[in-house]
Amino acid sequence: MLKTDKTFYVDGLSIADGKAPSGPIESRWGRRESEVRLVSPANKRRLTVIVVGTGLAGSSAAATLAELGYRVVSFCYQDSPRRAHSIAAQGGINAAKNYRNDGDSVWRLCHDTVKGGDFRSRESNVYRLAEISSRIIDHCVAQGVPFAREYGGLLDTRSFGGAQVSRTFYARGQTGQQLLLGAYQAMAKQIGAGKVRQYPRTEMLDLIVVDGRARGVVTRDLVTGEVITYLADAVVLATGGYGNVFHLSTNAKGCNATAIWRAHRRGALFANPCYTQIHPTCIPVSNDHQCKLTLMSESLRNDGRVWVPTRARDPRSPDRIPEGERDYFLERTYPRFGNLVPRDIASRAVKRVCDSGRGVGPGGRGVYLDFADALDRLGRASIQAKYGNLFQMYQRITGDDPCCVPMRIYPAVHYTMGGLWVDYDLHSTIPGLFVIGEANFSDHGANRLGASALMQGLADGYFVLPNTIGDYLADAPFEEVDLDHPAVTATESEVRGRIAALLAVDGDRTVEEFHRELGQLMWDHCGMERTDRGLRSALARIPALREEYWQRVKVPSGGRRFNQELEKAGRVADFLELAELMCVDALHRTESCGSHFRTESQTDDGEARRDDTNFGYVAAWEYAGVGRPPVLHREELGFSYFEPTQRSYQ
Amino acid sequence: MAVTGAVLLVFVVTHMLANLKIFVGATALDGYGRWLHSLAEPALGHDGFVWIARVVLLLCVALHITAAVQLTRRAHRARPFRYRHRRPVLGGYAARTMRWGGVVIALFVVYHVLDMTVGVLNPNGIAGQDYRDITASFGRWYAAAFTMIAVLALGPHIRHGLCGALRSLGVPIGRGRRVVDAVAIGVAVTVTAGFLSVPLAVLTGMVR
Amino acid sequence: MRFTLRIWRQRDRDDTGAMVSYPVDHVSPDMSFLEMLDVLNEELVRRGEEPVAFDHDCREGICGACGMMINGMAHGPQRATTACQLSMRHFADGDTITVEPWRARPFGVIKDLVVDRSAFDRIIASGGYVSVPAGSAPDAHALPVSTSSAEASFEAAVCIGCGACVAACPNGSAMLFTAAKATHLGLLPQGQPERYVRAAEMVRTHDELGFGGCTSMGECTAVCPKSIPLDVISRLNRDLLHGQP
């Protein structure tokens, strides 16, 4: 085991989840729910809550808070709240309904999630998530989400990676879209009723903290370019993940870390930034100007078989390769889960066979996902009904029909488990700042299971936050704050200064060039496999790149108008700071766990080797200034119900 | 639009069938005319039914045109800027010609009423002599041509109108789309052919 | 591949705007239409010119942000495909391609190819939902739904709200969008209590916002990237008639 090098960071005091409930795990959430202080309906009407982001978590939270009687102000950078990137989630949403009678239970869902996360999540949180999962399905069905049905009219389910039961509810390959539209419509009703004020094309650029409490946000109206401040009694961030640090990812082009990064700079701790999920089944990169990778749902692994030729650099087309010369490497290595191993394991296995020269397609960066067997077994019609839209999407992009030619897939950055640190109430370390959905570090530990992101976003937004936020707001009214408050004007002028600084550089390199370079650096050194050397070289390069950025970036002039390059420039500037923290976190965690794979820490057969004694904690980082070593606060993870074991899917 | 269109369609079909009596002979056609004028005479008096029908049809025409004008004006308001490059509309000839076709039909109806009903534009123009009126009118090539143009405009108008009316009245066509399309085309072709046959017959001398 | 792009350029809402031609070179046939615009924009930024503004986000055909008239067709020549998934292999080398923003009075041009589609959100806010506060739902299996209803509902529910239907409609009508939502909810048992009010309110808002009326031209469904059938409009009309006293 390597010794942890401390020059990159400073040790701070350990922290604890102050709201963490004790007692039997089954009753913890129930107890917390009945213990949180209540806010009377008359007071709720006087309290304003800002919700930033309108994905599953943000829309559901805004709708539910408004239903409860709070005044809600919602923001999104898109032109409509319905476009938030949750819309692109394909596969499904997990719930411990046990409608299949296959032995599923809250306990088992919790177990699979804790294990899938490689024992780096809080068991109380995960149990709560599993408990609530069932109510999410009930609620979404009542909203009119058109889930897939069986002929009897009851809900259909399918299996996902990391599970041996069928607990994933789905709406063809568009589950995220349908769930988001449900939440969006619930919010739209409240907008129509005047209870939610919604500002599209508005980006949060900073957090206003007055006397230690989060009291508002500074935004930029993306159409007029005006910098506008909104004040409130509490702020909820639901701004998603930061996968776009890698430039190429399955995230939408606009996804960014600015809201959480600005909050981090104002004092919110950032937990486990290095936990980034690489999804195994994405369409491989095809050209240099590609700006985005497209995911092919994990559900495809239900019926598709992953293989490569046994011979390296085999030039034959897939139909010419006889069965005996194909290596179904997932089925071979993991006979118990086969093609349905968790994402981190599948991704690494794919990378490994490609590194050994057996990859297929341009540059050898791809493996086959073959539906021939399933087509024989179930027939074309049945496969089309299940995956039709995914096949179409694949064909549209690559020109190949997966019914005739096996799909080619390769891993891509997809989701970030890390995020702002929150306690059991989803409260960050800044009083009054709550963080929900992918933006918090939440419940997935070091690796998220498929179909759990939708579950978590909606659990946070519909059921957890609307309850727990009351405990904080029960202390209201807080001190009167108006737009002339010194803390407000100071933050506003910082935001204006930053915009002016970006415009003033007027250099010779585009934002996109810097983003591409940063992305490549991160993919090479902080991607699927991380090494001490690689991370150190990234840590040497990133500050230099950041410095160059502020000297050479070229942004077309005009802060006071619609300026998409300026939007991008601000986001990339923040990625350049966050990337460094990700590398620091990855470097300090010399163990491998879940998605975080340190080459130095692996078992004899190449699986991740955890080090529970030294790293059984959440790493929560405190900001110390640009380029200054961040301060590490450890939150020890205790497991009383799910004994950490070496994860095995073999 | 759909309801007035339906009433007008019923009239048009009846009118077309009645026209075909011209091939039976003058007595049959004129007799039919007399019968029509005397319909429900005991209750409504002579011409009573005809006048009621005229009022209803006129009302339908007025409402049909008003609705069309409103829709057109809304469409212009909804797209004040035009595209520089616009591919022709896919919806087909029938859908594209609803408005101009409608104008042609409306102009024809005015002429046709003055010609055949009022008689002021008819070379014969004697009430009760429907057969002679028709042969006299279509004996002039330009009158026959105008009629045929209007009838050719009417075909697609009926075809698209029928589908549109079903949609407006809330009938999801779904998988029956081909059947509905075929029926609409059938009705349109029948009506067109029926109406065309009369001026053609007069022009070619089959009916004189 | 190389192309000549004729693009609508308009500085802001008040600018009159004009078509401007740009050559683009080194386009790979694997690129999407928007990636080609990215290439052009990077070049424009380098030259110190104003890049072409266009809405986009997910780049996988589901968010509905992108949308533009490409050679006079909403989302371009490929059926059931959004601009972000339209690959350049569908164009011939050397083509001149005309690119314009959606045109409809309720969709004001904000800049270049970016239009304001907030009218769609207003239509939804006026009734496009099922009223069910969080926590009040019965068990999901309390109401079975036949596969045929679920399928038909789903077919309408896939609408991405991109606005192509409005852009293509010769009447500037948003009926396909409005009807898709009303049908999605109206075909499910959960949507029944508000069904007729929903249809009436959404259409009232649609008309107030200045969209044109539907004359069954069928352009909308022909360009719809999700191939939403025209029948949703029949269903909406039925609900409207039913709801009338």
JSON list of C-alpha atoms in Angstrom, two decimals, chain A residues 51-58 86 204 235-243 251 255-264 268-273 275 414-423 426-429 433-444 448 453-454 456-458 460-461 578:
[
{"chain": "A", "resi": 51, "resn": "VAL", "atom": "CA", "xyz": [-34.88, 25.77, -6.25]},
{"chain": "A", "resi": 52, "resn": "VAL", "atom": "CA", "xyz": [-32.11, 25.81, -8.83]},
{"chain": "A", "resi": 53, "resn": "GLY", "atom": "CA", "xyz": [-32.45, 23.21, -11.58]},
{"chain": "A", "resi": 54, "resn": "THR", "atom": "CA", "xyz": [-35.52, 21.53, -12.95]},
{"chain": "A", "resi": 55, "resn": "GLY", "atom": "CA", "xyz": [-34.52, 17.93, -13.46]},
{"chain": "A", "resi": 56, "resn": "LEU", "atom": "CA", "xyz": [-36.24, 15.13, -11.61]},
{"chain": "A", "resi": 57, "resn": "ALA", "atom": "CA", "xyz": [-35.08, 16.37, -8.23]},
{"chain": "A", "resi": 58, "resn": "GLY", "atom": "CA", "xyz": [-35.60, 20.08, -8.87]},
{"chain": "A", "resi": 86, "resn": "SER", "atom": "CA", "xyz": [-33.02, 13.80, -16.54]},
{"chain": "A", "resi": 204, "resn": "MET", "atom": "CA", "xyz": [-27.18, 30.67, -11.15]},
{"chain": "A", "resi": 235, "resn": "VAL", "atom": "CA", "xyz": [-31.87, 27.66, -1.31]},
{"chain": "A", "resi": 236, "resn": "VAL", "atom": "CA", "xyz": [-32.11, 24.20, -2.83]},
{"chain": "A", "resi": 237, "resn": "LEU", "atom": "CA", "xyz": [-29.57, 23.13, -5.43]},
{"chain": "A", "resi": 238, "resn": "ALA", "atom": "CA", "xyz": [-30.74, 20.46, -7.84]},
{"chain": "A", "resi": 239, "resn": "THR", "atom": "CA", "xyz": [-28.25, 21.20, -10.56]},
{"chain": "A", "resi": 240, "resn": "GLY", "atom": "CA", "xyz": [-27.09, 17.71, -11.46]},
{"chain": "A", "resi": 241, "resn": "GLY", "atom": "CA", "xyz": [-23.65, 16.25, -11.87]},
{"chain": "A", "resi": 242, "resn": "TYR", "atom": "CA", "xyz": [-20.33, 17.40, -13.21]},
{"chain": "A", "resi": 243, "resn": "GLY", "atom": "CA", "xyz": [-19.51, 14.70, -15.76]},
{"chain": "A", "resi": 251, "resn": "ASN", "atom": "CA", "xyz": [-24.34, 14.58, -20.23]},
{"chain": "A", "resi": 255, "resn": "CYS", "atom": "CA", "xyz": [-24.71, 20.40, -17.85]},
{"chain": "A", "resi": 256, "resn": "ASN", "atom": "CA", "xyz": [-22.28, 22.15, -15.55]},
{"chain": "A", "resi": 257, "resn": "ALA", "atom": "CA", "xyz": [-20.90, 22.37, -12.06]},
{"chain": "A", "resi": 258, "resn": "THR", "atom": "CA", "xyz": [-21.11, 26.12, -11.60]},
{"chain": "A", "resi": 259, "resn": "ALA", "atom": "CA", "xyz": [-23.89, 26.17, -9.01]},
{"chain": "A", "resi": 260, "resn": "ILE", "atom": "CA", "xyz": [-22.34, 23.53, -6.76]},
{"chain": "A", "resi": 261, "resn": "TRP", "atom": "CA", "xyz": [-18.84, 24.81, -7.32]},
{"chain": "A", "resi": 262, "resn": "ARG", "atom": "CA", "xyz": [-19.81, 28.36, -6.39]},
{"chain": "A", "resi": 263, "resn": "ALA", "atom": "CA", "xyz": [-21.57, 27.02, -3.29]},
{"chain": "A", "resi": 264, "resn": "HIS", "atom": "CA", "xyz": [-18.44, 25.02, -2.50]},
{"chain": "A", "resi": 268, "resn": "ALA", "atom": "CA", "xyz": [-20.19, 24.00, 1.34]},
{"chain": "A", "resi": 269, "resn": "LEU", "atom": "CA", "xyz": [-18.09, 20.86, 1.60]},
{"chain": "A", "resi": 270, "resn": "PHE", "atom": "CA", "xyz": [-17.65, 18.79, -1.55]},
{"chain": "A", "resi": 271, "resn": "ALA", "atom": "CA", "xyz": [-17.77, 15.04, -0.95]},
{"chain": "A", "resi": 272, "resn": "ASN", "atom": "CA", "xyz": [-16.07, 12.25, -2.89]},
{"chain": "A", "resi": 273, "resn": "PRO", "atom": "CA", "xyz": [-15.44, 14.28, -6.06]},
{"chain": "A", "resi": 275, "resn": "TYR", "atom": "CA", "xyz": [-16.37, 9.03, -7.80]},
{"chain": "A", "resi": 414, "resn": "HIS", "atom": "CA", "xyz": [-22.09, 9.14, -17.41]},
{"chain": "A", "resi": 415, "resn": "TYR", "atom": "CA", "xyz": [-22.80, 10.10, -13.83]},
{"chain": "A", "resi": 416, "resn": "THR", "atom": "CA", "xyz": [-21.02, 11.56, -10.84]},
{"chain": "A", "resi": 417, "resn": "MET", "atom": "CA", "xyz": [-21.64, 9.99, -7.46]},
{"chain": "A", "resi": 418, "resn": "GLY", "atom": "CA", "xyz": [-19.71, 12.75, -5.73]},
{"chain": "A", "resi": 419, "resn": "GLY", "atom": "CA", "xyz": [-21.26, 16.11, -5.01]},
{"chain": "A", "resi": 420, "resn": "LEU", "atom": "CA", "xyz": [-21.92, 18.56, -2.22]},
{"chain": "A", "resi": 421, "resn": "TRP", "atom": "CA", "xyz": [-21.87, 16.98, 1.20]},
{"chain": "A", "resi": 422, "resn": "VAL", "atom": "CA", "xyz": [-25.26, 16.81, 2.90]},
{"chain": "A", "resi": 423, "resn": "ASP", "atom": "CA", "xyz": [-26.54, 15.36, 6.13]},
{"chain": "A", "resi": 426, "resn": "LEU", "atom": "CA", "xyz": [-30.05, 16.83, 2.69]},
{"chain": "A", "resi": 427, "resn": "HIS", "atom": "CA", "xyz": [-28.75, 19.96, 4.37]},
{"chain": "A", "resi": 428, "resn": "SER", "atom": "CA", "xyz": [-25.27, 21.08, 3.29]},
{"chain": "A", "resi": 429, "resn": "THR", "atom": "CA", "xyz": [-22.69, 22.57, 5.58]},
{"chain": "A", "resi": 433, "resn": "LEU", "atom": "CA", "xyz": [-28.49, 25.42, 1.58]},
{"chain": "A", "resi": 434, "resn": "PHE", "atom": "CA", "xyz": [-30.00, 22.07, 0.64]},
{"chain": "A", "resi": 435, "resn": "VAL", "atom": "CA", "xyz": [-28.69, 19.86, -2.14]},
{"chain": "A", "resi": 436, "resn": "ILE", "atom": "CA", "xyz": [-30.71, 17.15, -3.87]},
{"chain": "A", "resi": 437, "resn": "GLY", "atom": "CA", "xyz": [-30.41, 14.70, -6.75]},
{"chain": "A", "resi": 438, "resn": "GLU", "atom": "CA", "xyz": [-27.13, 14.07, -8.53]},
{"chain": "A", "resi": 439, "resn": "ALA", "atom": "CA", "xyz": [-25.77, 17.36, -7.17]},
{"chain": "A", "resi": 440, "resn": "ASN", "atom": "CA", "xyz": [-25.33, 15.92, -3.69]},
{"chain": "A", "resi": 441, "resn": "PHE", "atom": "CA", "xyz": [-22.97, 13.06, -2.86]},
{"chain": "A", "resi": 442, "resn": "SER", "atom": "CA", "xyz": [-25.91, 11.10, -1.63]},
{"chain": "A", "resi": 443, "resn": "ASP", "atom": "CA", "xyz": [-26.69, 7.48, -1.63]},
{"chain": "A", "resi": 444, "resn": "HIS", "atom": "CA", "xyz": [-24.70, 5.73, -4.30]},
{"chain": "A", "resi": 448, "resn": "ARG", "atom": "CA", "xyz": [-24.35, 3.77, -8.71]},
{"chain": "A", "resi": 453, "resn": "ALA", "atom": "CA", "xyz": [-30.52, 7.78, -10.24]},
{"chain": "A", "resi": 454, "resn": "LEU", "atom": "CA", "xyz": [-34.15, 8.39, -11.14]},
{"chain": "A", "resi": 456, "resn": "GLN", "atom": "CA", "xyz": [-32.87, 9.00, -5.84]},
{"chain": "A", "resi": 457, "resn": "GLY", "atom": "CA", "xyz": [-33.76, 12.23, -7.62]},
{"chain": "A", "resi": 458, "resn": "LEU", "atom": "CA", "xyz": [-37.45, 11.69, -7.10]},
{"chain": "A", "resi": 460, "resn": "ASP", "atom": "CA", "xyz": [-35.19, 13.57, -2.63]},
{"chain": "A", "resi": 461, "resn": "GLY", "atom": "CA", "xyz": [-37.60, 15.88, -4.43]},
{"chain": "A", "resi": 578, "resn": "LEU", "atom": "CA", "xyz": [-13.17, 21.33, -9.91]}
]
